[in-house]
mmCIF file of C-alpha atoms in Angstrom:
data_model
loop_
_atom_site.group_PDB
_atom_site.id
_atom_site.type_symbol
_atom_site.label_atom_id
_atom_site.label_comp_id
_atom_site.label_asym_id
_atom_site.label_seq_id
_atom_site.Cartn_x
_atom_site.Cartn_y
_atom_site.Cartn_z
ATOM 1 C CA UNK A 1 6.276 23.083 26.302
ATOM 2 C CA UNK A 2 4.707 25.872 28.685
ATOM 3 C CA UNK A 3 1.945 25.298 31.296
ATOM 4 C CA UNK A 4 -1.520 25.946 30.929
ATOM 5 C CA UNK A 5 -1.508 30.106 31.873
ATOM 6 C CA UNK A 6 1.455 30.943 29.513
ATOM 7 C CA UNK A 7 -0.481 28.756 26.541
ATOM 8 C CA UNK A 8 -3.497 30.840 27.536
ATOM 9 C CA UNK A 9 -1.798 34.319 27.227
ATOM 10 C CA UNK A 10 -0.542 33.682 23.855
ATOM 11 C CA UNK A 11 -3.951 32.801 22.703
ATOM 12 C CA UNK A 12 -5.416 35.483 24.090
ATOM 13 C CA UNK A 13 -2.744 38.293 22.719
ATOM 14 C CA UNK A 14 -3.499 36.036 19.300
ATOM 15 C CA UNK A 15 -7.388 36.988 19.967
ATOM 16 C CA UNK A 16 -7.103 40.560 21.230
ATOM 17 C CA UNK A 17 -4.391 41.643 18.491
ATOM 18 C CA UNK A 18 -1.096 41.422 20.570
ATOM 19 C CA UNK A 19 0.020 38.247 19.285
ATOM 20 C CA UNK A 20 4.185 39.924 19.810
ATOM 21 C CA UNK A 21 3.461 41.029 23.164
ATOM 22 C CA UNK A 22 1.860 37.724 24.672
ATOM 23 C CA UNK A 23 4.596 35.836 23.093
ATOM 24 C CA UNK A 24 7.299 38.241 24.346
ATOM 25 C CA UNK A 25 5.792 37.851 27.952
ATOM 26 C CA UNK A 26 5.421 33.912 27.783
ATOM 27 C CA UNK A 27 8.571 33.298 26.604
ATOM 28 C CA UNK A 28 10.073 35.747 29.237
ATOM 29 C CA UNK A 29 8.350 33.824 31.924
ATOM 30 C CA UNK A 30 8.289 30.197 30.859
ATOM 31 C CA UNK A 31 12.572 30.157 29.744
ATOM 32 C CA UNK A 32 13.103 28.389 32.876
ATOM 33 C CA UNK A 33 15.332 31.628 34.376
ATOM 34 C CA UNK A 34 15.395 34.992 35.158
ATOM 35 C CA UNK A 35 17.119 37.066 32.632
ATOM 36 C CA UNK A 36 18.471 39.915 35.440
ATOM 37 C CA UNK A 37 21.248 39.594 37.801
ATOM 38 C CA UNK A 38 20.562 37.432 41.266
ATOM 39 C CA UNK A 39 23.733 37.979 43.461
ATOM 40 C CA UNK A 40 24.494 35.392 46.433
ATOM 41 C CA UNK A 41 26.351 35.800 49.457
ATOM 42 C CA UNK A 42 27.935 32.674 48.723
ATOM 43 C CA UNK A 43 30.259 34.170 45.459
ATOM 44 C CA UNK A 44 30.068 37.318 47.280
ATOM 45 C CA UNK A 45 32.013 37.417 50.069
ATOM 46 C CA UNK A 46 32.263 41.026 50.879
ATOM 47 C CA UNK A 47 29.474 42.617 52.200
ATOM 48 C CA UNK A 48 29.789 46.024 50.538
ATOM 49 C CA UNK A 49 30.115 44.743 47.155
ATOM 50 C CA UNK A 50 26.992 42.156 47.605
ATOM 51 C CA UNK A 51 24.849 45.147 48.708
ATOM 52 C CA UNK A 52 26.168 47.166 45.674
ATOM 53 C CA UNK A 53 25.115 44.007 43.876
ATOM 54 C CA UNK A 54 21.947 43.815 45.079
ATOM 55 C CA UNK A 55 21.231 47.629 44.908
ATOM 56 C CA UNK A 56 22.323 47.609 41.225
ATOM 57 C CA UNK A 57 19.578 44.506 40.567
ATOM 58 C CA UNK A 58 16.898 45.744 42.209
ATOM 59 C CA UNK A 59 17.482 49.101 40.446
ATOM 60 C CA UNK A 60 17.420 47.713 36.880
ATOM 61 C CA UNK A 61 14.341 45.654 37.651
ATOM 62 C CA UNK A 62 12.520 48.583 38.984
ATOM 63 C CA UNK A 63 13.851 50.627 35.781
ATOM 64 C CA UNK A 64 12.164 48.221 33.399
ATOM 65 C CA UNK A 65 9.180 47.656 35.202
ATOM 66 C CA UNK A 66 8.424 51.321 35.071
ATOM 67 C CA UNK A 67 5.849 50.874 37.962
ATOM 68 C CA UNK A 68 4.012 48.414 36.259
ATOM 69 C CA UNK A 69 4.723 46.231 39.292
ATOM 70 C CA UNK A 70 4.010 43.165 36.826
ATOM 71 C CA UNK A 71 6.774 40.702 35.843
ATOM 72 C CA UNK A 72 5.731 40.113 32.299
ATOM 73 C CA UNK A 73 5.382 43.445 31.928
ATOM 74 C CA UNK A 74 9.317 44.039 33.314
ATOM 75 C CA UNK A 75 10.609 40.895 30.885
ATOM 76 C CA UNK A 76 8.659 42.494 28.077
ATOM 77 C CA UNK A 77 10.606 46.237 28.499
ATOM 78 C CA UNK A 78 13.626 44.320 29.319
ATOM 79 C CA UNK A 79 13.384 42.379 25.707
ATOM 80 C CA UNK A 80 11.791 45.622 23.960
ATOM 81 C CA UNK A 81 14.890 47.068 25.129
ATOM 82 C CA UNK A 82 17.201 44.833 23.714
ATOM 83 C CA UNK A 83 15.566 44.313 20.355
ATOM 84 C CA UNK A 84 15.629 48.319 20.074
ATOM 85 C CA UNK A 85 19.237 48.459 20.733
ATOM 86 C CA UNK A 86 20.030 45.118 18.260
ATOM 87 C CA UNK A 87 18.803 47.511 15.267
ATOM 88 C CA UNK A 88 19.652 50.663 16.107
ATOM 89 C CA UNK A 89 21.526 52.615 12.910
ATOM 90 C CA UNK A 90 24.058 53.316 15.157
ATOM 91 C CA UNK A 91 25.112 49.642 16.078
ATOM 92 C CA UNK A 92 26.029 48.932 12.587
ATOM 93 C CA UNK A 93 29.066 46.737 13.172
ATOM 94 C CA UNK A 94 26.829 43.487 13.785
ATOM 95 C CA UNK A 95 25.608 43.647 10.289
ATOM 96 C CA UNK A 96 26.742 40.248 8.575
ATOM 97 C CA UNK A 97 28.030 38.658 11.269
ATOM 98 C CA UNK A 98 26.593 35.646 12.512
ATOM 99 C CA UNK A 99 27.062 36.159 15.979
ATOM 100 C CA UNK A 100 25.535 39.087 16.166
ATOM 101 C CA UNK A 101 23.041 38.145 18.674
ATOM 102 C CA UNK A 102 25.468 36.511 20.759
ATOM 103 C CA UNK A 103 27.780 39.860 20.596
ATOM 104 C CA UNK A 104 24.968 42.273 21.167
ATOM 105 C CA UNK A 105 24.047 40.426 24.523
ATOM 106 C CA UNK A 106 27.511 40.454 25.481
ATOM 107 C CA UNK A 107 27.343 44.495 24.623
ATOM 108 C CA UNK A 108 23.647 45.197 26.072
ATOM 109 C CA UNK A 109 25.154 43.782 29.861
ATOM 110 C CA UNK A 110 28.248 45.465 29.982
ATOM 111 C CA UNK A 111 28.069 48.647 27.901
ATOM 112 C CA UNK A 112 24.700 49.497 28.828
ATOM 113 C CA UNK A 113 25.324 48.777 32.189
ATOM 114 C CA UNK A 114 22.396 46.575 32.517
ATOM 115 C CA UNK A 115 22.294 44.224 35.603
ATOM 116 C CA UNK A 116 21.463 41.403 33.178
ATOM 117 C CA UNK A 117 22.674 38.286 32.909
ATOM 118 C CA UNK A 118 24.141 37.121 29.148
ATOM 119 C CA UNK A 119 23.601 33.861 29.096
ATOM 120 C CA UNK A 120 19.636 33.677 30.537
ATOM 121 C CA UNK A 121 19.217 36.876 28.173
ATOM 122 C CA UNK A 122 20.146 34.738 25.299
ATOM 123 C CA UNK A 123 17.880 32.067 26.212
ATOM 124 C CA UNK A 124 14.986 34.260 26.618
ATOM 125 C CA UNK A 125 15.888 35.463 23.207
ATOM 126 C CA UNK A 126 15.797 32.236 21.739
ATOM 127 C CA UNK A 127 12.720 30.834 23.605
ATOM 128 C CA UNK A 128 10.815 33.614 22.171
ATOM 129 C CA UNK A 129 12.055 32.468 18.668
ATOM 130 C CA UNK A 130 11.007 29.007 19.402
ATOM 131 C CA UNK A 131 7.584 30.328 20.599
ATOM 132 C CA UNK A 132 6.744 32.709 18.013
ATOM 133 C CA UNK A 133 7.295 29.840 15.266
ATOM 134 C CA UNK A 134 5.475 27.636 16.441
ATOM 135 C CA UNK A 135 2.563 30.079 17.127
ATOM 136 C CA UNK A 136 3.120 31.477 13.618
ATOM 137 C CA UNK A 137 2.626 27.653 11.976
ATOM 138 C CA UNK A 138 -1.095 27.935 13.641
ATOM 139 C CA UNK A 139 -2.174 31.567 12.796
ATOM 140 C CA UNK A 140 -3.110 33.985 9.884
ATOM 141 C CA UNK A 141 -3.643 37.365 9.370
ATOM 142 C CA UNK A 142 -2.790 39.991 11.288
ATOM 143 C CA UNK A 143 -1.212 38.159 14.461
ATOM 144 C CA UNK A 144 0.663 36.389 11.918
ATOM 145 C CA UNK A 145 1.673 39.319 10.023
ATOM 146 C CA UNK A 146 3.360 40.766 13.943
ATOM 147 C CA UNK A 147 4.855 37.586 14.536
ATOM 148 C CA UNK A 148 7.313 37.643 11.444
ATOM 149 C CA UNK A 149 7.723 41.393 11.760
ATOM 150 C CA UNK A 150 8.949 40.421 15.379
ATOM 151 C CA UNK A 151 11.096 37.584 14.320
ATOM 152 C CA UNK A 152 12.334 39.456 11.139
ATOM 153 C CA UNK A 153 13.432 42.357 13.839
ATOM 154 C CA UNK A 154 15.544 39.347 15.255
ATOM 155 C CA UNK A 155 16.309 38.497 12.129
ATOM 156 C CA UNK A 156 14.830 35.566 11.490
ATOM 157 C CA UNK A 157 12.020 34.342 9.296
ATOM 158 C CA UNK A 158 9.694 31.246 8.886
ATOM 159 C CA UNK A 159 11.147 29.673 4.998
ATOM 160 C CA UNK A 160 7.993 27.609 2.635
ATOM 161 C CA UNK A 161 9.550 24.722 4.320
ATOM 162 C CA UNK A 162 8.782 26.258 7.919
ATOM 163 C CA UNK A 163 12.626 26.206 8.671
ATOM 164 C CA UNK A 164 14.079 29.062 10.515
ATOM 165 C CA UNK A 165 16.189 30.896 8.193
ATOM 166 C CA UNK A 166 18.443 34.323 8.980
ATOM 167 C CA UNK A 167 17.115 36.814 7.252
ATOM 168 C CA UNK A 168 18.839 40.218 6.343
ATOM 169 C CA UNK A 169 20.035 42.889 8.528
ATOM 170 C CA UNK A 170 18.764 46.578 7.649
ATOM 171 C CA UNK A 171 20.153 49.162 10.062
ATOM 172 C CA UNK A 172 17.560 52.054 10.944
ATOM 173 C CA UNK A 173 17.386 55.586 12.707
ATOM 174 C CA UNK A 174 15.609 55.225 16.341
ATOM 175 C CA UNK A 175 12.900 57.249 14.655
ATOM 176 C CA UNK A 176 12.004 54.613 11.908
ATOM 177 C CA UNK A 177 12.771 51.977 14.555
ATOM 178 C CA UNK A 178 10.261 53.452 16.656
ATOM 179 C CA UNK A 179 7.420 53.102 13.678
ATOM 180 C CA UNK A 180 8.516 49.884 12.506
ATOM 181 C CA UNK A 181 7.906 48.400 16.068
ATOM 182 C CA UNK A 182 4.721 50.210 16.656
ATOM 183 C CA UNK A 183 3.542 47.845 14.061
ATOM 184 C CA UNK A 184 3.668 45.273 15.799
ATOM 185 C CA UNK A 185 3.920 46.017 19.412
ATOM 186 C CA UNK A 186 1.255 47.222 21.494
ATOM 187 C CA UNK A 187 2.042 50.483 23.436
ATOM 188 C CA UNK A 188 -1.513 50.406 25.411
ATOM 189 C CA UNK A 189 -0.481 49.198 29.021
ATOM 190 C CA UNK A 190 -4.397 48.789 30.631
ATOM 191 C CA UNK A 191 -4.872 46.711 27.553
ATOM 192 C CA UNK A 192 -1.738 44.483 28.251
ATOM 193 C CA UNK A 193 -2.535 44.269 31.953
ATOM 194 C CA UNK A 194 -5.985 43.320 30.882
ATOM 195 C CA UNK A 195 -4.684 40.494 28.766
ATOM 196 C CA UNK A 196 -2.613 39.526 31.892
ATOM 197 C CA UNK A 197 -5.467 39.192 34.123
ATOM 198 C CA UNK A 198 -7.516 37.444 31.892
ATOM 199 C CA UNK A 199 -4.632 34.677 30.896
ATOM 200 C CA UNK A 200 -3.458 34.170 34.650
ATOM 201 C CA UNK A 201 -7.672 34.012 35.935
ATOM 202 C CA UNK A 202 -9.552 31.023 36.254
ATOM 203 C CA UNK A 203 -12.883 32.824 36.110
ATOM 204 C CA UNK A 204 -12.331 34.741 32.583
ATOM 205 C CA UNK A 205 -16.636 34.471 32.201
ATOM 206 C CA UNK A 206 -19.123 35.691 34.083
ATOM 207 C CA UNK A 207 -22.216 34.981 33.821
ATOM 208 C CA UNK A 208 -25.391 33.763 36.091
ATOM 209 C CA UNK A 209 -26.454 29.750 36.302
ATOM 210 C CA UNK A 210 -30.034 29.183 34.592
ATOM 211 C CA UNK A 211 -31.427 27.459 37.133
ATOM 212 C CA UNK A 212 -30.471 30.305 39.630
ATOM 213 C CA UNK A 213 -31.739 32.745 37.513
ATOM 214 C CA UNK A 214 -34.978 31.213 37.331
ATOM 215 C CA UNK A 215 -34.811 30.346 41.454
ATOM 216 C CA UNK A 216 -34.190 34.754 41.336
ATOM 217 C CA UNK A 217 -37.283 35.466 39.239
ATOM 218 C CA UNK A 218 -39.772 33.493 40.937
#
C-alpha cells in the first residue's frame, strides 16, 4: 500500500507517458527507508571517522541528485544507476545465477564506492518490482509496454498467469544499454519535475467558480 501522493504520481507518469519513472520514484519514496548511508554518533564513536562518514553521505546524495535538489529525483538516479551497472556487458559473471541481484548490491556499495546501504537498496529494488506489477495488471499500451521493459531490465516478467517469473539475462555494451533504456525512461527533467509538482499538489486544476465569474461580468 502507498499513500494518496505516491498513488497519484504513478497515475500521472501512467497519463503523461512516464509510467517507469513515476514508479521508480514511488517506490523509492514509499519502501519505508532510505536507500543511502545515515551514520550515528552512537556506532560511531570517533569523531573523525563519523565526519568522514557523514562527508562521504552527503557527497553521494548530492552526486545523484545532480542539483535537482528533489528526492525522487536523487532515488530515481540512484536506481537508474544501479540498473545500468546490473546489465552492463562488462558485469557478465551474474549471468545465470540466481542471486544476482543480491550480489550486484553487495558489488554496487562496496566496489563502486557508493555510500549506499545493501540491504534498503535491495528493498527499494524489490518494492519497485512489487509496484510495477501491480500497475502493469491495470494498464495497456505504451505505459505497459515501459513497465515490462523495466522489469525485464531486472529481469523479471509478468507470466499469462500474472506470476512473476525470472526472465533471461542478455549482457549489453553501455552503448546499446543506453538505447534500450531510453525506451523506456524519460531523460526530460522539467517534464519529470512537472509530474512531481502536479502528484505532490492539491490544487492540480485551475479554473474560475461560475457563480464568481458571473458576480465578475456584471
Amino acid at each position: 500500500p502507498m499513500d494518496t501522493g505516491l498513488c497519484t504520481l504513478v497515475f500521472y507518469g501512467v497519463l503523461w507517458g512516464c509510467a517507469a519513472d513515476a514508479v521508480i520514484m514511488a517506490a523509492g519514496l514509499g519502501f519505508g527507508g532510505d536507500p543511502f548511508s545515515t551514520p550515528s554518533g552512537l556506532v560511531i564513536k570517533n569523531e573523525r571517522d563519523f565526519a568522514r562518514s557523514l562527508r562521504r553521505s552527503s557527497d553521494c546524495r548530492r552526486l545523484f541528485d545532480g542539483g535537482s535538489y528533489s528526492e525522487p529525483m536523487m532515488l530515481r538516479a540512484l536506481f537508474v544507476e544501479w540498473l545500468f551497472t546490473f546489465n552492463r556487458k562488462r558485469d557478465q559473471y551474474q549471468r545465470n545465477n540466481k542471486n544476482a541481484q543480491y550480489k550486484h548490491t553487495s558489488n554496487f556499495c562496496s566496489r563502486f564506492g557508493y555510500a549506499v546501504s545493501p540491504k534498503r537498496m535491495g528493498q527499494f529494488v524489490t518494492q519497485v518490482v512489487e509496484v510495477a506489477e501491480r500497475v502493469l495488471k491495470r494498464c495497456d499500451g505504451e505505459p505497459a509496454r515501459q513497465l515490462k521493459l523495466l522489469m525485464a531490465a531486472i529481469r523479471f516478467e509478468v507470466n499469462e498467469r500474472e506470476e512473476i517469473v525470472e526472465s533471461k539475462f542478455e549482457a549489453m555494451s553501455d552503448a546499446r544499454l543506453k538505447e534500450k533504456f531510453s525506451r523506456f525512461l524519460c531523460n526530460d527533467r522539467s517534464k519529470l519535475q512537472s509530474l512531481l509538482a502536479a502528484s505532490f499538489s492539491t490544487l492540480t486544476l485551475v479554473g474560475t467558480p461560475q457563480h464568481g465569474r458571473e458576480k465578475k461580468e456584471k
